[in-house]
Structures are given as C-alpha cells and as structure tokens.
Amino acid sequence: MLQTIEFVDSLRGQGSENLGLDLRDLGIVLHLVRNHVSGRLTTMACLAAASGLSYGTAFRAIEGLIGSGLIVRRPRTATGRSFSLHPSSELLRRWQLFAGHTRRLIEQIASDVSQAVRKPAADMAAVIAPPTVLENKLALPRGLRLLVHADPTFMAMNALKRQFEMILGVPIQSKALSIDRLWAEIVQNGQRPVSAYDIIACDLPWFGDMVGRNRLRPLDDLIAGSEMDMADFLPDAVVSARRRGRQYGIPLLSTAELLAYRTDLLDDAGLAPPRTTVETLAVARALHAPERGRFGIAWNGGRGTALGHTFMVAMAAHGQPIVNLGQTADGFLPEDMTEDHLRPMFDSEAAHAAADYLTELLAVSPPDILSMTWYDRARAYASGHTSLAYAHTLLVTLFESDPASPAYRKTGYVPQPIGLGGRPISPLGGYALALPSNIAPERVAPAWAALAALTSASAAKLFMTNGSLASPRFSVNRDPEVQALSPVIGVVDAIARKGVLRAWPRPPVPGISALIAIAGEEIHDMLSGLKTRAVALATAQNRAEAVMRGLDRD
C-alpha cells in the first residue's frame, strides 16, 4: 500500500511539474492527446463530455487551455464557425516529458527497486514529441496527392494516413510503386501539362537525371522562407538531392548498405567480423553449409537494377565510383563538375576486381542468388538461410523486429568490406521528397507545407516507431526512444558522424539509371556464364559511353 501511495503521489507531482496543469484538466488532456495520436477529430462538445467535468466548468477549462496556447483551435469551414481542437506543440512536448517520467515510475514498481534509476535530464530533453497539427488546413482541393516508393517508411506513412490527414487537414491520396515503376511514372508525369501529383518521392541517385530533364522544381526559395533546419539532415543525403548548388529535394529516409552477420555463428566458429572482401569470402566459406540448408552470404544478384546496384557499390568498395568523379581528401565528389567526370569506369582495375569478387561469391551463395533482390536477400538472412548478407537498413526490421527469426538480437553490422585501395564506406541510399516542376502554381505553397511536415523530425520519429529504421535526421537518431528500437540505428548514426556513410558510391549524376541497368545486364551475363569478364566489361563500357555521349549535359 505504501508503494502504491508513493507511486500516485509521485505521479501527481510529475503531472504538476511536467504538464504544468491543474489536475482537474487532466481528463481534457488525456482525451485530446489520445484522439491526436489515433487520428480522430476532437470537437468542443466531445472534449467537454469526455473531461469528467460539468459542461460549464469543462468549457471554461478548455477556453483557458486555448488561451494559454496548449490547445490549437483550427477552423473546419471557410466561415470559421465550426472548428476542431488539437494539442499544441508545447502541450505535446510537456506530455512527452510526463510520459517518460511516468514510465520510469512504473519500471521502478515493476522491478521493486527502492529508488528509480532516472535518465539524465539531457537524455529526456532529446526525446522528440509527436507532430502537431498545422494551424490552418492546407488549401488543396481534392486533397494531397503523393507518388511514393513501396517500402517500409512509405508503408508506415500509409498506416499513419488518418493521423497525417488530421495534421494537414486534407485527405491524402497516395500511389506506391516498385522502384522501376516509380521511375517510369515520374518520367510520364513530367510529360503532362500539369502534374498529377503534389509531392513525389525520388531515389537519391535519380536527382541528376530528373533535374537535367526539368522534372523537379527547385526548393531554395521555399526553404529560405521556412524554419527548416537543413543542418539536422545527414550531409550526404542533402547533397544527393542538390544539383549545381540548388536544392531539389528534402530527405525523407536515409539508409546505409552494411554487411550483416550472425554474431552467434561467428563466435561459435571463432571468426572475427570481416572488414575486407578477402575476409568476407573466408568467413562465408567457413559458414557455408548447404547440406544443413544454410549458405554463406546473400546479396543482390537479380538481373537489372538489383545487380546493377550491387556491382556499383562493389566498385566503390574497391575505391572507384562507376563514373570518373573528381577525388577529394576523403573520397570523391558526389556530383559531376566537368564532362570528364561522367566518363564510365567499367574498364578500370576496380571494375575488374569487383567482377572477380562477385564471381567468387557465387560459390558460397544460395542457389537462387541470380534472381535475388533487396527483399529476397534480407528474407534469406532473416530466415536463417545465410550467415552473412549485404543489407539495407531499410529492411533490417525483417529480423530486428521478429523474435522468431534466428538472427533476432544475434546480428552485428560492419561497413562495406573493402578491396584494393578502398577505404571503409557505406553507400548512402534513400529517398527525398520533391515538388514536380509542372505542379499547378496555386498548389506550390500548400504542397511545400505538407512536404515540410512529412519530413519534420517529429514525423521521422513517427515513421521509425511504426516500422521504418531509416531516418535522415541526426536529432531523430539520437532520440533515446528511437535508439531503443534497434542497435542498427546507433551504428548508422556513428558511421555518418565518422564520414563513412557517403553518397558518391551511388552518385546522383545524369545517366546513372542507364549505367545501373547496363551493369545489371552485362554482369548478370558474366555470372550466368554467357560472357567472360573481359567481354562483359568491355561491352558495358561501350554501351555506357554511348549513353553518356547522348546526354543533354545540364
């Protein structure tokens, strides 16, 4: 009984200290925040009814909270006579602190410890509150129209559709496509007199092509007129969505391509995590046991885009981007500055070494490796069929969040194993949100407001806690609640700060999609035994040079 009394007394103190409210108003706050998180609309009448107070007292209390800036009153109609109520950003911040302290009090009782082990105040301050509503509904007739990629972050966005519709004040129509179909739809949309979409998701390497073909609107004027903190984004993610000094996209999700390995299997075999391509082959051979249904390593071997990406990052691991980018002290420029920087490099020593490496990997890979793509390789590792896997952090939820997976809590990560003169790097992947260049002028301002809301730190955290593990923001990756989701979040944050997470292995230059497709076809012919290495790379070089010569160099 004393323990319960102390808990209730402490909770009352926390409510007063962190919420700054009269406890009489707690019922109002509970209902308001519950509806906000659930994506349900709150009116004055329903909030008063749920408060537990008499109507007169409830209405006076609600008006007081509106006057103090803790509740936002947003018009529902043009006349303003009808309105909805929402928690303000300050109320959500206070609630986040109150919720954190409450959980710690509960943990204290559950563990029967005499004193609570509290996190430092600085740690509590790093917790990001949920997104609040826009003060005014977006002026978007027929609602907000999105074109996105079918991956976990965008699926999380779709699952949170009701909440974001409430935040923005308009219906959301979203079309999610596979990577190749998304490219085709962006191209087709750019040929329309007026865009069919307000916001499009663009793969980071595509920006060179999309900007060169005038398919995206520059955002610099909109950024300058907003409070967006561009310094909070991973620098290479920002650079990837930039062209000739102008910003065309705002990062929504950033992934790292890492090598995942089974810590238990390596420990049992007395093996260290591989840091080079030679060590990767040795570890994969040691753990390759097809007679037991377990293979050495999974990677993207599927013809076309999947294998093209694999070969491109394998070249980078050997110290050479797929085109002749200018060198810097710590790598390469992610953008072409001269025509020579767009020269394909399939005839380089790194390309030959990368081709040899993939050929050797065949012997320790699953039988279906030459049809394997991003999801397939993550699923093979998650199911225990491989001991190692090249994996995008976008898909590690398949084993990080599944207790039934043999790899659950038994996975370690290292950057891309290096070869030749390469240095430790992890290719940056991900998507940025952009405005189509042919968007109707009257929709630019509200579409930008929606884009800013969807790429905010609070929205990024919401995606992370609903299935995504791919935030492009430093503040979100430092959030203690986010870091508790998976060890891979801390790994990505650490390598980003060390300058290991880079954009140049997948450079956003004109023609990059064609080069990836060429690599995915020619290297697949080589791995299938249809062509020798020399013939495949020579053919790739000739095809790539023809493509790059035909580009409109903008």
mmCIF file of C-alpha atoms in Angstrom, residues 67 82 87 97 228 236 279 281 330 345 354 418 424 435:
data_model
loop_
_atom_site.group_PDB
_atom_site.id
_atom_site.type_symbol
_atom_site.label_atom_id
_atom_site.label_comp_id
_atom_site.label_asym_id
_atom_site.label_seq_id
_atom_site.Cartn_x
_atom_site.Cartn_y
_atom_site.Cartn_z
ATOM 1 C CA GLY A 67 -5.803 30.973 -24.232
ATOM 2 C CA SER A 82 -17.014 25.257 -36.939
ATOM 3 C CA PRO A 87 -2.869 19.663 -28.762
ATOM 4 C CA LEU A 97 8.225 14.518 -20.600
ATOM 5 C CA MET A 228 13.544 24.090 -41.800
ATOM 6 C CA ASP A 236 25.406 13.475 -47.951
ATOM 7 C CA GLU A 279 37.923 -11.823 -45.184
ATOM 8 C CA LEU A 281 34.919 -14.695 -48.671
ATOM 9 C CA ASP A 330 38.273 11.629 -48.080
ATOM 10 C CA MET A 345 34.686 3.355 -65.475
ATOM 11 C CA ALA A 354 34.552 -6.135 -58.326
ATOM 12 C CA ILE A 418 36.870 -3.158 -48.797
ATOM 13 C CA PRO A 424 35.640 1.850 -45.265
ATOM 14 C CA LEU A 435 7.838 19.020 -55.953
#
